């Protein structure tokens, strides 16, 4: 499991690009975060299944969104938690 090499955020979306191993980046993956005005996010294996999951802190809604990774570069439906 490799961490993404580059990440950025904007309204309702997060963008992640992995490394190709030759000094270039893979095609970016755009993921809907599920929250409003994401302030920060990270990818980590949150449930111990060896697959990267996404956690997002949302400024406008004051909550945290969790999306479990499916193992194919996509994520499950957003789960919101009060912060």
GROMACS .gro file of N, CA and C in nm:
model
  249
    1UNK      N    1   0.086  -0.116   0.000
    1UNK     CA    2   0.000   0.000   0.000
    1UNK      C    3   0.090   0.122   0.000
    2UNK      N    4   0.080   0.205  -0.102
    2UNK     CA    5   0.163   0.324  -0.107
    2UNK      C    6   0.079   0.448  -0.090
    3UNK      N    7   0.134   0.541  -0.018
    3UNK     CA    8   0.065   0.667   0.004
    3UNK      C    9   0.074   0.751  -0.122
    4UNK      N   10  -0.025   0.834  -0.146
    4UNK     CA   11  -0.021   0.919  -0.265
    4UNK      C   12   0.094   1.018  -0.256
    5UNK      N   13   0.146   1.054  -0.371
    5UNK     CA   14   0.258   1.146  -0.376
    5UNK      C   15   0.213   1.291  -0.373
    6UNK      N   16   0.093   1.319  -0.418
    6UNK     CA   17   0.045   1.456  -0.422
    6UNK      C   18  -0.103   1.458  -0.389
    7UNK      N   19  -0.145   1.558  -0.314
    7UNK     CA   20  -0.285   1.572  -0.279
    7UNK      C   21  -0.321   1.719  -0.280
    8UNK      N   22  -0.444   1.750  -0.315
    8UNK     CA   23  -0.495   1.886  -0.301
    8UNK      C   24  -0.644   1.876  -0.272
    9UNK      N   25  -0.704   1.987  -0.239
    9UNK     CA   26  -0.845   1.985  -0.205
    9UNK      C   27  -0.912   2.110  -0.259
   10UNK      N   28  -1.040   2.101  -0.283
   10UNK     CA   29  -1.122   2.216  -0.320
   10UNK      C   30  -1.266   2.180  -0.285
   11UNK      N   31  -1.359   2.264  -0.317
   11UNK     CA   32  -1.498   2.243  -0.276
   11UNK      C   33  -1.550   2.105  -0.313
   12UNK      N   34  -1.584   2.027  -0.215
   12UNK     CA   35  -1.649   1.896  -0.229
   12UNK      C   36  -1.563   1.788  -0.293
   13UNK      N   37  -1.437   1.816  -0.326
   13UNK     CA   38  -1.356   1.715  -0.393
   13UNK      C   39  -1.217   1.709  -0.334
   14UNK      N   40  -1.156   1.593  -0.344
   14UNK     CA   41  -1.015   1.575  -0.312
   14UNK      C   42  -0.950   1.511  -0.433
   15UNK      N   43  -0.826   1.549  -0.460
   15UNK     CA   44  -0.754   1.495  -0.573
   15UNK      C   45  -0.628   1.428  -0.521
   16UNK      N   46  -0.602   1.308  -0.566
   16UNK     CA   47  -0.485   1.234  -0.523
   16UNK      C   48  -0.414   1.176  -0.644
   17UNK      N   49  -0.282   1.187  -0.648
   17UNK     CA   50  -0.204   1.129  -0.758
   17UNK      C   51  -0.092   1.045  -0.699
   18UNK      N   52  -0.081   0.922  -0.744
   18UNK     CA   53   0.025   0.832  -0.698
   18UNK      C   54   0.150   0.847  -0.781
   19UNK      N   55   0.252   0.774  -0.743
   19UNK     CA   56   0.379   0.777  -0.816
   19UNK      C   57   0.384   0.662  -0.915
   20UNK      N   58   0.446   0.687  -1.030
   20UNK     CA   59   0.466   0.581  -1.129
   20UNK      C   60   0.596   0.505  -1.107
   21UNK      N   61   0.686   0.557  -1.023
   21UNK     CA   62   0.813   0.491  -0.997
   21UNK      C   63   0.924   0.536  -1.091
   22UNK      N   64   0.894   0.623  -1.186
   22UNK     CA   65   0.995   0.671  -1.281
   22UNK      C   66   1.010   0.823  -1.275
   23UNK      N   67   0.968   0.882  -1.163
   23UNK     CA   68   0.977   1.027  -1.148
   23UNK      C   69   0.854   1.101  -1.196
   24UNK      N   70   0.754   1.030  -1.246
   24UNK     CA   71   0.631   1.093  -1.292
   24UNK      C   72   0.515   1.052  -1.202
   25UNK      N   73   0.403   1.122  -1.216
   25UNK     CA   74   0.284   1.093  -1.138
   25UNK      C   75   0.184   1.015  -1.220
   26UNK      N   76   0.107   0.932  -1.152
   26UNK     CA   77  -0.004   0.861  -1.216
   26UNK      C   78  -0.116   0.961  -1.245
   27UNK      N   79  -0.210   0.919  -1.326
   27UNK     CA   80  -0.326   1.003  -1.356
   27UNK      C   81  -0.399   1.034  -1.225
   28UNK      N   82  -0.431   1.161  -1.200
   28UNK     CA   83  -0.498   1.197  -1.074
   28UNK      C   84  -0.636   1.132  -1.062
   29UNK      N   85  -0.671   1.103  -0.939
   29UNK     CA   86  -0.803   1.050  -0.907
   29UNK      C   87  -0.880   1.158  -0.832
   30UNK      N   88  -0.996   1.196  -0.882
   30UNK     CA   89  -1.081   1.294  -0.815
   30UNK      C   90  -1.190   1.219  -0.741
   31UNK      N   91  -1.204   1.249  -0.612
   31UNK     CA   92  -1.300   1.181  -0.526
   31UNK      C   93  -1.391   1.284  -0.462
   32UNK      N   94  -1.521   1.264  -0.471
   32UNK     CA   95  -1.615   1.351  -0.400
   32UNK      C   96  -1.602   1.321  -0.251
   33UNK      N   97  -1.577   1.425  -0.172
   33UNK     CA   98  -1.554   1.404  -0.029
   33UNK      C   99  -1.682   1.380   0.048
   34UNK      N  100  -1.793   1.434   0.000
   34UNK     CA  101  -1.919   1.417   0.071
   34UNK      C  102  -1.949   1.531   0.167
   35UNK      N  103  -1.851   1.616   0.196
   35UNK     CA  104  -1.873   1.727   0.289
   35UNK      C  105  -1.871   1.860   0.216
   36UNK      N  106  -1.889   1.965   0.293
   36UNK     CA  107  -1.891   2.100   0.237
   36UNK      C  108  -1.768   2.176   0.285
   37UNK      N  109  -1.692   2.229   0.191
   37UNK     CA  110  -1.567   2.301   0.216
   37UNK      C  111  -1.468   2.216   0.296
   38UNK      N  112  -1.416   2.110   0.235
   38UNK     CA  113  -1.318   2.027   0.306
   38UNK      C  114  -1.196   2.109   0.343
   39UNK      N  115  -1.158   2.107   0.469
   39UNK     CA  116  -1.044   2.183   0.518
   39UNK      C  117  -0.917   2.099   0.512
   40UNK      N  118  -0.927   1.974   0.547
   40UNK     CA  119  -0.811   1.887   0.543
   40UNK      C  120  -0.858   1.743   0.522
   41UNK      N  121  -0.771   1.662   0.468
   41UNK     CA  122  -0.804   1.521   0.453
   41UNK      C  123  -0.677   1.439   0.456
   42UNK      N  124  -0.693   1.311   0.481
   42UNK     CA  125  -0.579   1.221   0.477
   42UNK      C  126  -0.626   1.084   0.433
   43UNK      N  127  -0.533   1.006   0.385
   43UNK     CA  128  -0.559   0.869   0.347
   43UNK      C  129  -0.480   0.779   0.441
   44UNK      N  130  -0.545   0.682   0.498
   44UNK     CA  131  -0.481   0.588   0.590
   44UNK      C  132  -0.568   0.463   0.597
   45UNK      N  133  -0.509   0.353   0.640
   45UNK     CA  134  -0.584   0.230   0.659
   45UNK      C  135  -0.651   0.239   0.796
   46UNK      N  136  -0.773   0.289   0.800
   46UNK     CA  137  -0.841   0.315   0.927
   46UNK      C  138  -0.906   0.192   0.988
   47UNK      N  139  -0.936   0.091   0.908
   47UNK     CA  140  -1.005  -0.027   0.962
   47UNK      C  141  -0.920  -0.154   0.958
   48UNK      N  142  -0.792  -0.141   0.926
   48UNK     CA  143  -0.700  -0.254   0.934
   48UNK      C  144  -0.714  -0.358   0.824
   49UNK      N  145  -0.776  -0.323   0.711
   49UNK     CA  146  -0.793  -0.420   0.603
   49UNK      C  147  -0.685  -0.412   0.495
   50UNK      N  148  -0.585  -0.324   0.515
   50UNK     CA  149  -0.478  -0.309   0.418
   50UNK      C  150  -0.511  -0.220   0.300
   51UNK      N  151  -0.626  -0.154   0.303
   51UNK     CA  152  -0.671  -0.066   0.195
   51UNK      C  153  -0.681   0.076   0.249
   52UNK      N  154  -0.634   0.174   0.169
   52UNK     CA  155  -0.641   0.313   0.213
   52UNK      C  156  -0.785   0.362   0.220
   53UNK      N  157  -0.819   0.428   0.330
   53UNK     CA  158  -0.948   0.491   0.351
   53UNK      C  159  -0.926   0.642   0.355
   54UNK      N  160  -1.033   0.720   0.338
   54UNK     CA  161  -1.023   0.865   0.339
   54UNK      C  162  -1.101   0.924   0.456
   55UNK      N  163  -1.038   1.018   0.525
   55UNK     CA  164  -1.107   1.094   0.629
   55UNK      C  165  -1.092   1.242   0.594
   56UNK      N  166  -1.204   1.317   0.606
   56UNK     CA  167  -1.208   1.457   0.564
   56UNK      C  168  -1.268   1.541   0.675
   57UNK      N  169  -1.204   1.654   0.707
   57UNK     CA  170  -1.260   1.753   0.799
   57UNK      C  171  -1.327   1.862   0.717
   58UNK      N  172  -1.455   1.884   0.740
   58UNK     CA  173  -1.534   1.979   0.662
   58UNK      C  174  -1.561   2.106   0.741
   59UNK      N  175  -1.517   2.219   0.688
   59UNK     CA  176  -1.529   2.348   0.757
   59UNK      C  177  -1.673   2.396   0.767
   60UNK      N  178  -1.743   2.401   0.655
   60UNK     CA  179  -1.877   2.462   0.653
   60UNK      C  180  -1.979   2.382   0.733
   61UNK      N  181  -1.967   2.250   0.732
   61UNK     CA  182  -2.065   2.167   0.802
   61UNK      C  183  -2.017   2.127   0.941
   62UNK      N  184  -1.890   2.154   0.974
   62UNK     CA  185  -1.837   2.125   1.106
   62UNK      C  186  -1.841   1.977   1.140
   63UNK      N  187  -1.820   1.891   1.040
   63UNK     CA  188  -1.822   1.748   1.067
   63UNK      C  189  -1.701   1.681   1.003
   64UNK      N  190  -1.693   1.551   1.023
   64UNK     CA  191  -1.587   1.468   0.965
   64UNK      C  192  -1.653   1.364   0.877
   65UNK      N  193  -1.601   1.346   0.757
   65UNK     CA  194  -1.653   1.246   0.664
   65UNK      C  195  -1.553   1.134   0.650
   66UNK      N  196  -1.599   1.011   0.658
   66UNK     CA  197  -1.517   0.892   0.640
   66UNK      C  198  -1.566   0.817   0.517
   67UNK      N  199  -1.471   0.776   0.432
   67UNK     CA  200  -1.504   0.693   0.316
   67UNK      C  201  -1.406   0.577   0.314
   68UNK      N  202  -1.458   0.455   0.330
   68UNK     CA  203  -1.373   0.336   0.330
   68UNK      C  204  -1.330   0.303   0.187
   69UNK      N  205  -1.202   0.269   0.171
   69UNK     CA  206  -1.150   0.231   0.041
   69UNK      C  207  -1.202   0.094   0.000
   70UNK      N  208  -1.222   0.079  -0.130
   70UNK     CA  209  -1.270  -0.050  -0.184
   70UNK      C  210  -1.157  -0.137  -0.236
   71UNK      N  211  -1.037  -0.082  -0.246
   71UNK     CA  212  -0.923  -0.159  -0.293
   71UNK      C  213  -0.898  -0.148  -0.443
   72UNK      N  214  -0.985  -0.075  -0.512
   72UNK     CA  215  -0.968  -0.057  -0.656
   72UNK      C  216  -0.949   0.089  -0.693
   73UNK      N  217  -0.913   0.172  -0.594
   73UNK     CA  218  -0.894   0.315  -0.617
   73UNK      C  219  -1.019   0.397  -0.597
   74UNK      N  220  -1.130   0.332  -0.562
   74UNK     CA  221  -1.254   0.403  -0.535
   74UNK      C  222  -1.288   0.390  -0.387
   75UNK      N  223  -1.386   0.467  -0.344
   75UNK     CA  224  -1.425   0.469  -0.203
   75UNK      C  225  -1.575   0.445  -0.190
   76UNK      N  226  -1.613   0.390  -0.076
   76UNK     CA  227  -1.755   0.367  -0.048
   76UNK      C  228  -1.827   0.497  -0.021
   77UNK      N  229  -1.956   0.486   0.008
   77UNK     CA  230  -2.038   0.603   0.035
   77UNK      C  231  -1.986   0.680   0.157
   78UNK      N  232  -2.003   0.812   0.158
   78UNK     CA  233  -1.957   0.894   0.271
   78UNK      C  234  -2.037   0.862   0.397
   79UNK      N  235  -1.966   0.858   0.509
   79UNK     CA  236  -2.027   0.844   0.641
   79UNK      C  237  -1.987   0.968   0.720
   80UNK      N  238  -2.084   1.047   0.763
   80UNK     CA  239  -2.057   1.172   0.834
   80UNK      C  240  -2.066   1.154   0.985
   81UNK      N  241  -1.974   1.217   1.056
   81UNK     CA  242  -1.972   1.216   1.201
   81UNK      C  243  -1.966   1.360   1.251
   82UNK      N  244  -2.041   1.390   1.355
   82UNK     CA  245  -2.035   1.523   1.417
   82UNK      C  246  -1.898   1.543   1.477
   83UNK      N  247  -1.849   1.666   1.468
   83UNK     CA  248  -1.717   1.696   1.524
   83UNK      C  249  -1.729   1.785   1.644
   0.00000   0.00000   0.00000
